[in-house]
Short mmCIF file of C-alpha atoms in Angstrom, two decimals:
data_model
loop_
_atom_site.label_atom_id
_atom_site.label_comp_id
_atom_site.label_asym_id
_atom_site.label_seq_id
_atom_site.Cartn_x
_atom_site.Cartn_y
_atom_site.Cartn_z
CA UNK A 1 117.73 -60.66 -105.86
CA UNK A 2 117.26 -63.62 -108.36
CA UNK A 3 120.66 -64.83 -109.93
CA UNK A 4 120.57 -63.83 -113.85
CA UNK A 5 119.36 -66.32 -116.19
CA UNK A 6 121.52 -67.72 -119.18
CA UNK A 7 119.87 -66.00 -122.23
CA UNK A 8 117.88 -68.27 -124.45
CA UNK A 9 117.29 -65.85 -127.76
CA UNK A 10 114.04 -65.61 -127.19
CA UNK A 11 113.49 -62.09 -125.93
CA UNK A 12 113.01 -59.25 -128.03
CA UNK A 13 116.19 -57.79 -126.97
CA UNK A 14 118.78 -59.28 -128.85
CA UNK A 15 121.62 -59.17 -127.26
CA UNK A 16 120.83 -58.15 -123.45
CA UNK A 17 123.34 -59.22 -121.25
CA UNK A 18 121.67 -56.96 -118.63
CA UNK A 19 125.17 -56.20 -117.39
CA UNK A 20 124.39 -52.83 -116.85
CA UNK A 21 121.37 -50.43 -118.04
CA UNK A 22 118.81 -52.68 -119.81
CA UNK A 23 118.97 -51.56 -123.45
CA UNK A 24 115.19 -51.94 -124.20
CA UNK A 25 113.45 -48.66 -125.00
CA UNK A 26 110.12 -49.89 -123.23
CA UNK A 27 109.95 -52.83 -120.45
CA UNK A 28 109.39 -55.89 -122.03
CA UNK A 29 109.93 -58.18 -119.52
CA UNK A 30 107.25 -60.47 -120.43
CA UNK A 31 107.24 -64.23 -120.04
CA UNK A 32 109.59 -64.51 -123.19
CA UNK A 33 112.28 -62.03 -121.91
CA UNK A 34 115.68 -63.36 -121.13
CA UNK A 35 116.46 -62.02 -117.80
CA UNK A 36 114.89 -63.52 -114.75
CA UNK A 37 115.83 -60.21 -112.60
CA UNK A 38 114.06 -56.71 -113.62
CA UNK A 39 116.74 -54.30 -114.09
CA UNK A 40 115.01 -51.18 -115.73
CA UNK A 41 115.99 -47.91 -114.42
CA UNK A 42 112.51 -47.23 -112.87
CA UNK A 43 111.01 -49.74 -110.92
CA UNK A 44 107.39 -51.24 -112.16
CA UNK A 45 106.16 -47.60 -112.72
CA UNK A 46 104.60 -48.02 -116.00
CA UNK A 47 104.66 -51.30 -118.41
CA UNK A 48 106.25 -53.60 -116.17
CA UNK A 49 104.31 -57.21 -116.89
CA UNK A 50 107.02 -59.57 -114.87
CA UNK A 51 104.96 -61.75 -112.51
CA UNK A 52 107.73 -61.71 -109.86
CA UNK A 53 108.86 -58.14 -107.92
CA UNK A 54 112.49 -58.44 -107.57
CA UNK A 55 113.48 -54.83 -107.71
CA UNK A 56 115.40 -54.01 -103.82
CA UNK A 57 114.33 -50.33 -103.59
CA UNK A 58 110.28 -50.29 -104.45
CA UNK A 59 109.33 -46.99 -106.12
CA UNK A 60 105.93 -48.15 -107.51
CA UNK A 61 103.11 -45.96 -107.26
CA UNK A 62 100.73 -48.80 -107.63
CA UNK A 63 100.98 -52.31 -107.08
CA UNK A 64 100.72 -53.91 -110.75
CA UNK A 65 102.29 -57.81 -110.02
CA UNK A 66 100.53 -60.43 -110.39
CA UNK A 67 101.64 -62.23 -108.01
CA UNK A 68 102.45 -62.03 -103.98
CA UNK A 69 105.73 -59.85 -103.21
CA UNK A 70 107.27 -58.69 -100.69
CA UNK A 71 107.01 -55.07 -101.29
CA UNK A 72 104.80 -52.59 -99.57
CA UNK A 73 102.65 -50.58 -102.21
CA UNK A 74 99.95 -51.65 -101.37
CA UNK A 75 99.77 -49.77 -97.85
CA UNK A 76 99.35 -50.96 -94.45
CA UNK A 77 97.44 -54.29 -94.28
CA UNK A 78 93.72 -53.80 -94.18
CA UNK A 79 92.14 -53.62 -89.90
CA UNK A 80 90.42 -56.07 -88.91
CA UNK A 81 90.95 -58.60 -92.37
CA UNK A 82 88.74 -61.33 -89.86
CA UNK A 83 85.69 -59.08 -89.20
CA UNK A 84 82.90 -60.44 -91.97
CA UNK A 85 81.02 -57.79 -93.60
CA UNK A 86 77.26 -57.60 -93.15
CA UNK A 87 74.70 -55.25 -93.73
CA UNK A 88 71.22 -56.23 -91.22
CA UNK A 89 68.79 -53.89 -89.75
CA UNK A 90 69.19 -53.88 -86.32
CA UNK A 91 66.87 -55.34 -83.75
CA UNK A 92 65.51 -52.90 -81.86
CA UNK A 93 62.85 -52.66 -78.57
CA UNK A 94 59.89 -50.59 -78.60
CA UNK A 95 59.96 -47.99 -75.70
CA UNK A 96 56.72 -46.29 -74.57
CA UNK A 97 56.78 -42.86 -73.67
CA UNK A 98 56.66 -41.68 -70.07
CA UNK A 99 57.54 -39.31 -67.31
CA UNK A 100 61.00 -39.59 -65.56
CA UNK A 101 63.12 -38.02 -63.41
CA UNK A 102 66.20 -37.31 -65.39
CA UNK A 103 69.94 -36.72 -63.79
CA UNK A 104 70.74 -37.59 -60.32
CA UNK A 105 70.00 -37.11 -56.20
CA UNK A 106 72.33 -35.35 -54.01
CA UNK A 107 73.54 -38.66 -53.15
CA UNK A 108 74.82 -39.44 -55.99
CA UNK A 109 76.48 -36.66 -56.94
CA UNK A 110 80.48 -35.97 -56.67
CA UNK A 111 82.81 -33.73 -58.34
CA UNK A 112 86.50 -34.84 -59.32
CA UNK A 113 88.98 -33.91 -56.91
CA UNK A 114 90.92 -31.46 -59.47
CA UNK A 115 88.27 -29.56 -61.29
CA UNK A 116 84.33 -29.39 -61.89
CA UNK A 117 82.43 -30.94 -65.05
CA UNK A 118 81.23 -34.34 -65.35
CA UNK A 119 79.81 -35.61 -62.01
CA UNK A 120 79.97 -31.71 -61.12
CA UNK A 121 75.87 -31.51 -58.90
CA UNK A 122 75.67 -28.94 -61.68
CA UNK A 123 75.62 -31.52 -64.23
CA UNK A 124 73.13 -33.52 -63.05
CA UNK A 125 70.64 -31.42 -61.45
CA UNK A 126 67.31 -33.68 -61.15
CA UNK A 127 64.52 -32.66 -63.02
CA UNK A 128 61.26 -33.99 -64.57
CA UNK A 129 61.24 -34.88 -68.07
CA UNK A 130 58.29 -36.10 -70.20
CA UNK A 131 58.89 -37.94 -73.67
CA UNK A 132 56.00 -37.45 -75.17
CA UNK A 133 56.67 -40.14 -78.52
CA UNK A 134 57.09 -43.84 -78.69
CA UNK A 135 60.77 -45.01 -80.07
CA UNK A 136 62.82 -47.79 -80.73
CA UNK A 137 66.01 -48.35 -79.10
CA UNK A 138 68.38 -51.05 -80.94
CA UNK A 139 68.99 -53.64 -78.65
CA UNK A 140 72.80 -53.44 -79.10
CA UNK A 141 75.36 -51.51 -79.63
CA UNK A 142 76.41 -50.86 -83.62
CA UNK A 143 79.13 -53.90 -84.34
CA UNK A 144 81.83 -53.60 -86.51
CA UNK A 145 80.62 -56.21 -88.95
CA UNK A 146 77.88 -53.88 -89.28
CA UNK A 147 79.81 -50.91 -89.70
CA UNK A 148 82.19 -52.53 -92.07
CA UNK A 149 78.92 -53.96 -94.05
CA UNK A 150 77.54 -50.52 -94.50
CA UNK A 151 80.34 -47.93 -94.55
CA UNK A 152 82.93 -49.88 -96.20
CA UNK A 153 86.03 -49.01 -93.71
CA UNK A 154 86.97 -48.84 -90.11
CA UNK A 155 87.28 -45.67 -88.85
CA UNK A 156 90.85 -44.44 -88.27
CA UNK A 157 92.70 -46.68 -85.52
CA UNK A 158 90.17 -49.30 -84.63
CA UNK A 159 91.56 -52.05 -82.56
CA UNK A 160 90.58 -55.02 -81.58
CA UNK A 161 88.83 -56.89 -84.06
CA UNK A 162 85.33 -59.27 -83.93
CA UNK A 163 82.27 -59.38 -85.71
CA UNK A 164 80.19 -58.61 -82.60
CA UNK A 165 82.84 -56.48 -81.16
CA UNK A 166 81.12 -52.64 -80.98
CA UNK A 167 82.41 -50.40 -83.14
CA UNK A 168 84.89 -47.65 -81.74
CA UNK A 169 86.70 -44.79 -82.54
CA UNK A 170 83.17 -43.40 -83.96
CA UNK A 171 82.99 -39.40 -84.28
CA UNK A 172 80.04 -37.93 -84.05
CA UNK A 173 79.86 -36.56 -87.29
CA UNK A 174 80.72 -40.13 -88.53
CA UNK A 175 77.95 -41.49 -86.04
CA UNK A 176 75.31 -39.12 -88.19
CA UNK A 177 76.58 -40.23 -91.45
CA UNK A 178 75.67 -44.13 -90.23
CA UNK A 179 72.36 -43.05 -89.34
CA UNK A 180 71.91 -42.03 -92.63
CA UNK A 181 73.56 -44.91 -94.44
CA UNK A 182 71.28 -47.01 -92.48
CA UNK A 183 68.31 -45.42 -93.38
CA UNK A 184 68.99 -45.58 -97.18
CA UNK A 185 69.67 -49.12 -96.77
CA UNK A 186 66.27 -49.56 -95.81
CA UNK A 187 63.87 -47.26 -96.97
CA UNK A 188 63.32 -44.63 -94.05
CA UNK A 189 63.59 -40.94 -94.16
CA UNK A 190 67.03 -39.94 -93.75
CA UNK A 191 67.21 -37.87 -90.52
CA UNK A 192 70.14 -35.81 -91.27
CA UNK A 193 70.76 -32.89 -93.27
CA UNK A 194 74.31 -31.26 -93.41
CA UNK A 195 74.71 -27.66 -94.92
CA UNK A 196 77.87 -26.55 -97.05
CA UNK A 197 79.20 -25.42 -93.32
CA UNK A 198 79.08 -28.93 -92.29
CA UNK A 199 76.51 -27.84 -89.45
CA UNK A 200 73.73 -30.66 -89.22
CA UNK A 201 70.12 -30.36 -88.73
CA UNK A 202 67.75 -33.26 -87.59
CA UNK A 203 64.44 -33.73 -89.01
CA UNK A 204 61.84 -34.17 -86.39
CA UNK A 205 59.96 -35.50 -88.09
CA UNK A 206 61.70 -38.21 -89.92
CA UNK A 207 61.10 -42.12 -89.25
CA UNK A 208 64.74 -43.60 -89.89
CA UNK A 209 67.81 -44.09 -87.63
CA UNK A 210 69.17 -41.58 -85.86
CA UNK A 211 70.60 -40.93 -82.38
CA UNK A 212 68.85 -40.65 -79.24
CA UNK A 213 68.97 -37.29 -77.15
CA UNK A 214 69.76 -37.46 -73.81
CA UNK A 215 66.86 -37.67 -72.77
CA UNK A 216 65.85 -40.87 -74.86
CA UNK A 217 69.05 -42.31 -73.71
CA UNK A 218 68.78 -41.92 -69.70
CA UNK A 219 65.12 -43.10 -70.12
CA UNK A 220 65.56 -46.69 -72.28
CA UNK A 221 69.03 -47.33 -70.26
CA UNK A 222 67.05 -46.58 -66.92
CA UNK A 223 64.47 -49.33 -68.49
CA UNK A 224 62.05 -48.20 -65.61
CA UNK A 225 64.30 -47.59 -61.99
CA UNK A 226 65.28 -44.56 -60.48
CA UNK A 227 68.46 -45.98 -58.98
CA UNK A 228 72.49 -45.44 -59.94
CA UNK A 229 71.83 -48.33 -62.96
CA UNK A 230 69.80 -50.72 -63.77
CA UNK A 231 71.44 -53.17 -61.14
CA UNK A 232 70.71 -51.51 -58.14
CA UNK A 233 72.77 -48.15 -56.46
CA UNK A 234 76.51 -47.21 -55.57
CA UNK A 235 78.23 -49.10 -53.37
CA UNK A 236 81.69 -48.42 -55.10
CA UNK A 237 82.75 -45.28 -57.10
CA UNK A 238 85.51 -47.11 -58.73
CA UNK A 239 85.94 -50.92 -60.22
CA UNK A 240 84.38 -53.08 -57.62
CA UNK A 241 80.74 -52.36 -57.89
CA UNK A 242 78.67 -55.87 -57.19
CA UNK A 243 75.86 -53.72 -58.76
CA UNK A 244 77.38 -53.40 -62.26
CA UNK A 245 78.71 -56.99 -62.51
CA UNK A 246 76.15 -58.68 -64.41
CA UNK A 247 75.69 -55.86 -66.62
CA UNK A 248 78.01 -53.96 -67.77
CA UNK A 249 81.84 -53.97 -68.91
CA UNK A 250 83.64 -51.53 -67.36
CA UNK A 251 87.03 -51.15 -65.66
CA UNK A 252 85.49 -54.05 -62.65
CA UNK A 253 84.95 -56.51 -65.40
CA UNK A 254 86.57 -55.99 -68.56
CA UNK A 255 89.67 -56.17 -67.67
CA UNK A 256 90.18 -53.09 -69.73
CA UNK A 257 89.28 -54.84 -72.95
CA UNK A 258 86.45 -54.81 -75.54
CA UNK A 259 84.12 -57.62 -75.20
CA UNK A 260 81.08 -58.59 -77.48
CA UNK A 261 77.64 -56.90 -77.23
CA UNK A 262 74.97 -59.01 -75.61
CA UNK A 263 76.93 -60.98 -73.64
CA UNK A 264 75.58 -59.06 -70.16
CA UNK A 265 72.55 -58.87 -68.60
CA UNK A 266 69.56 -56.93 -70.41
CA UNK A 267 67.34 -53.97 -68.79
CA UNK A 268 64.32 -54.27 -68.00
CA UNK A 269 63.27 -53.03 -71.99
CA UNK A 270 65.76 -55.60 -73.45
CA UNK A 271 68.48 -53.60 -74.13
CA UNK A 272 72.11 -54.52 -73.59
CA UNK A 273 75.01 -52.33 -73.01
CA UNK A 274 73.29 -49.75 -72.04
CA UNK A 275 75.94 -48.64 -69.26
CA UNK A 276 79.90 -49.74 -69.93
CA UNK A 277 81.06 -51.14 -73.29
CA UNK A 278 81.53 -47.77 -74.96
CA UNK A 279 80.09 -44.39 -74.97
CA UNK A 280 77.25 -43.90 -77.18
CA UNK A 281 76.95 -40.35 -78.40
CA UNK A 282 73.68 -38.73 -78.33
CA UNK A 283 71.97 -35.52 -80.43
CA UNK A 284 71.85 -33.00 -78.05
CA UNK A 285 74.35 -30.30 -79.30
CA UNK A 286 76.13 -27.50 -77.58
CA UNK A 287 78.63 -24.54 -78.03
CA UNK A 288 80.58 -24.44 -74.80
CA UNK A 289 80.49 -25.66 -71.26
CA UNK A 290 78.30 -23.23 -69.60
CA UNK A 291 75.38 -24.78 -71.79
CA UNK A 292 76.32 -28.39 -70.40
CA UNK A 293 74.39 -27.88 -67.33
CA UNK A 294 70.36 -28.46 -67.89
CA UNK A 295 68.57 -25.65 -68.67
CA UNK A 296 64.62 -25.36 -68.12
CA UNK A 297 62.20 -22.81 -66.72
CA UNK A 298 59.64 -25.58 -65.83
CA UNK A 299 58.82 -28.62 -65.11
CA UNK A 300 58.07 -31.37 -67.07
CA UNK A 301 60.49 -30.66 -69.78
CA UNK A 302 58.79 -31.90 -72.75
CA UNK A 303 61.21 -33.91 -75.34
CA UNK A 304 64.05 -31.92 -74.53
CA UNK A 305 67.00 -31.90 -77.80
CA UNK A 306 69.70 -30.07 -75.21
CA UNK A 307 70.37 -26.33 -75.95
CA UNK A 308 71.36 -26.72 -80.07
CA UNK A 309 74.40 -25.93 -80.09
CA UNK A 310 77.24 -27.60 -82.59
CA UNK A 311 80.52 -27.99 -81.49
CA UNK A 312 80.40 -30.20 -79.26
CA UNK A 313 78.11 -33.13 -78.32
CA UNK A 314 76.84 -35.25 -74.99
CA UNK A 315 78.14 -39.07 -75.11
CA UNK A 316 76.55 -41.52 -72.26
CA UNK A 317 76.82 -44.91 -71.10
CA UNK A 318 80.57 -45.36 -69.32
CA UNK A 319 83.31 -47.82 -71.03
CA UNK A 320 85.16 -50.89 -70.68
CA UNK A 321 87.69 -48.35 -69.42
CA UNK A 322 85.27 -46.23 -66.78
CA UNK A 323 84.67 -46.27 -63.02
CA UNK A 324 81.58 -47.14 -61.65
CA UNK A 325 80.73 -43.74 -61.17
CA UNK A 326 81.29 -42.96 -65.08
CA UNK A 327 78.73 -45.70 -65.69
CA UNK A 328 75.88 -44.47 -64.38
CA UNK A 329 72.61 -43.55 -66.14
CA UNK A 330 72.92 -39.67 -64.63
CA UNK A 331 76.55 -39.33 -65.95
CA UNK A 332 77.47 -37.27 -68.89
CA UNK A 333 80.07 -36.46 -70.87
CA UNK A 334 81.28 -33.47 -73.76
CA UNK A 335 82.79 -34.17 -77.12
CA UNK A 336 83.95 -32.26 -80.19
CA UNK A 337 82.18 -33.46 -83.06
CA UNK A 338 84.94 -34.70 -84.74
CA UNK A 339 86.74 -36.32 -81.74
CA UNK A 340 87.77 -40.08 -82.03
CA UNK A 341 88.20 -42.26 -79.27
CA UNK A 342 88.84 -45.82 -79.33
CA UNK A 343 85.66 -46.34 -76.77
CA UNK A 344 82.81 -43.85 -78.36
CA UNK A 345 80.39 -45.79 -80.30
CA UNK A 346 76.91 -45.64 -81.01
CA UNK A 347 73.52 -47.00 -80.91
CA UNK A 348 70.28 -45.91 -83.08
CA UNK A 349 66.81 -45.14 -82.31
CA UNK A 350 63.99 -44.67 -84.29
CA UNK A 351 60.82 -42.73 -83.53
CA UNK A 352 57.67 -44.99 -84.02
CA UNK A 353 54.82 -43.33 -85.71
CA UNK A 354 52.67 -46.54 -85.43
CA UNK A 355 48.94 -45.72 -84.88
#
């Protein structure tokens, strides 16, 4: 605390020794106020003008100096104070439609050793799938500065910070609302509608951002092979797969750390990241588990959306924290909507409707 200063007269307060209460009726403690300390019973709640906060127990319910203190009312520092704001429409790739074979071979398939689900044969049973539109696929994965730029905020407990960092700890309800953002921004259709429920409904017919299904996803990240990813088949299930070095971040090269997008090698339809970095959540919706495995009475599926369900959504891709076996194009993965990991991103699409 500041030591008192001798009184000059030239307060309003006559004859404030501030040896005790103060005796003003209202905080005056302007620049012409003889103490130097600020001694009023409440603490800078209301009229308190003093440019220096000198009180040692900080009850303010808003932070009204004027100058730097040490207090805290602010709240916790702002994440990420380095990352620069921007707002850009992404670059994006066109992809063609096509015919694929979507999922996995036998020999690729394994189950975890303590229960079924992801990497379960079940999961990935190998089936033909026709896409039947042209879309764009954004070249990278959504950055924070981008985020930031649009949405105004992290979400809750992002960590490390970089302007071409991805974004992470993305829900998937928070993923849709981005989509949406992003197509305002520009001038598209917004693709999402959510009711008074909170359930969403996509617009098939819209032209602005939006998510891929799982189908889009496998296809662009596939970028034309049939094999494990991009870079060739398994050789490792774990962290020291030759065939995902150039291309991907995950647990064999990131050294379980988030690294800037576009620093690995591209696919074959220019896209980066497609496998490692962080999940990218997809449409395709469903209610519970015994809808994750695909469902189809024949083949080709045309433009499969996944069963419609809204609970729960597929994510793809791997992480900077996954095996090699997470990180290939045939793997898939289940999250609430509202779940919030610090490796879930996204990445947007957009159906072309050129002639």
């Amino acid at each position: 605390m500041l030591p008192a200063a001798v009184g000059c007269g030239c307060g309003d307060d006559d004859d404030d020794d501030d040896a005790g209460g103060d005796d003003d009726t209202g905080d005056d403690d302007t620049a012409g106020d003889d103490d130097a300390v600020d001694d009023d019973a409440d603490d800078d709640t209301a009229g308190d003008d003093d440019d220096v906060d000198d009180d040692t127990g900080d009850d303010d319910t808003a932070d009204d100096d004027t100058a730097d203190d040490d207090d805290d009312d602010t709240g916790p520092p702002p994440q990420c104070p380095d990352v620069e704001p921007l707002v850009f429409e992404p670059a994006m790739e066109l992809v063609s439609s096509g015919t694929f074979l979507m999922g996995s071979p036998e020999s690729e398939q394994y189950v975890y050793p303590d229960f079924g689900g992801p990497g379960d044969p079940a999961w990935e049973v190998q089936h033909q799938v026709t896409l039947t539109r042209d879309f764009y696929v954004a070249k990278h994965e959504v950055t924070q500065s981008l985020w930031l730029g649009l949405m105004g905020e992290f979400p809750p407990g992002q960590w490390d910070c970089d302007n071409d960092f991805p974004i992470g700890t993305v829900s998937w309800n928070r993923a849709v609302d981005f989509c949406n953002a992003l197509s305002e921004q520009y001038g598209y259709d917004t693709c999402y509608t959510r009711d008074g429920e909170g359930v969403v409904t996509w617009d098939w017919e819209c032209d602005g951002f939006r998510l891929p299904t799982e189908a889009e996803w496998e296809y662009a990240a596939r970028g034309g092979t049939t094999t494990a990813y991009y870079g060739g088949d398994v050789t490792d299930w774990n962290c020291a797969e030759d065939n995902l070095t150039d291309i991907a971040w995950y647990c064999g090269t990131s050294e379980f750390d988030i690294n800037k997008v576009g620093t690995k090698d591209a696919n074959a339809y220019g896209l980066h990241d497609m496998l490692g970095s962080v999940w990218e959540w997809t449409w395709d919706g469903i209610d519970d588990e015994t809808d994750v495995p695909y469902q189809f009475d024949e083949e080709p599926v045309l433009d499969p959306t996944g069963p419609g369900g809204t609970v729960a959504h597929m994510y793809r891709g791997g992480s900077m924290f996954a095996s090699a076996a997470d990180c290939r194009a045939a793997y898939r993965r289940v999250g609430v909507a509202d779940r919030l990991d610090e490796d879930n991103g996204l990445r947007v699409v957009r159906t072309s409707f050129d002639e």
